[in-house]
Amino acid sequence: MAKGTKAAIRAVQQKGIKGLAWVSFGIAVVGGTLCPEMFIGRFIQGFLHLWPWEWIPPVLLAGMVVAVFVDVFIDLVPNQWAIWSALTTPTLAASVEAKLGDTVSGWCRSLLDLIDGWLAEWITDSGTGLAIGCIAAALIMARRVVKKSKAGGVA
């Protein structure tokens, strides 16, 4: 294969990997947004509320927001830190003891109820299943994208 052809194929693969990374990030945002009002989010919130310090959820929330921006800023591709941040940020925000926690929980509950209504009409009555599927898909895609991007020289 000619040198130019290999370079063209590698360029297309790198663009495809970037596209998959952004799709994975979008799926993680959906799964993470639905998570605070499910058993997974409630478990994490309960664990965070076991500690006697109320500052832990806001500090973790700030750290995850910074992690998203740093991860994306480095190479304009959301890698694993951005995916984990997208999955956990809504649950951490719902864990905050002030108005932020109540507001995020209310929004996530409304979104989950809305999706449950749509799914009941079209497929099934489980927004929880959709959320778990989104979380799993985002993690699997992120793992594959990071492996491919390291092999291709993107990351």
PDB file of C-alpha atoms in Angstrom, residues 15-16 19 30 44 52 60 71 75 81 84-85 96 100 102 107 124 127 139 144 146 149:
ATOM      1  CA  LYS A  15     -11.620  11.142  12.817  1.00  0.00           C
ATOM      2  CA  GLY A  16     -13.800   8.078  13.367  1.00  0.00           C
ATOM      3  CA  GLY A  19     -16.492  10.785  16.555  1.00  0.00           C
ATOM      4  CA  VAL A  30     -27.751  10.678  29.106  1.00  0.00           C
ATOM      5  CA  ILE A  44     -23.829   6.514  45.704  1.00  0.00           C
ATOM      6  CA  PRO A  52     -20.007  13.423  58.593  1.00  0.00           C
ATOM      7  CA  LEU A  60     -16.017  15.889  44.326  1.00  0.00           C
ATOM      8  CA  ASP A  71      -9.628  16.032  29.585  1.00  0.00           C
ATOM      9  CA  ASP A  75      -6.763  16.856  22.889  1.00  0.00           C
ATOM     10  CA  TRP A  81     -11.987  10.918  32.657  1.00  0.00           C
ATOM     11  CA  TRP A  84     -16.584   9.039  34.181  1.00  0.00           C
ATOM     12  CA  SER A  85     -17.224  12.684  34.962  1.00  0.00           C
ATOM     13  CA  VAL A  96     -25.138  18.300  47.625  1.00  0.00           C
ATOM     14  CA  LEU A 100     -28.547  22.459  44.108  1.00  0.00           C
ATOM     15  CA  ASP A 102     -32.921  19.321  45.389  1.00  0.00           C
ATOM     16  CA  TRP A 107     -34.878  17.641  37.122  1.00  0.00           C
ATOM     17  CA  THR A 124     -41.240  -0.890  27.457  1.00  0.00           C
ATOM     18  CA  GLY A 127     -36.229   4.197  31.911  1.00  0.00           C
ATOM     19  CA  LEU A 139     -18.057   2.694  29.394  1.00  0.00           C
ATOM     20  CA  ARG A 144     -12.494   0.817  23.025  1.00  0.00           C
ATOM     21  CA  VAL A 146      -9.081   4.971  24.321  1.00  0.00           C
ATOM     22  CA  SER A 149      -6.717   6.283  20.041  1.00  0.00           C
TER      23      SER A 149
END
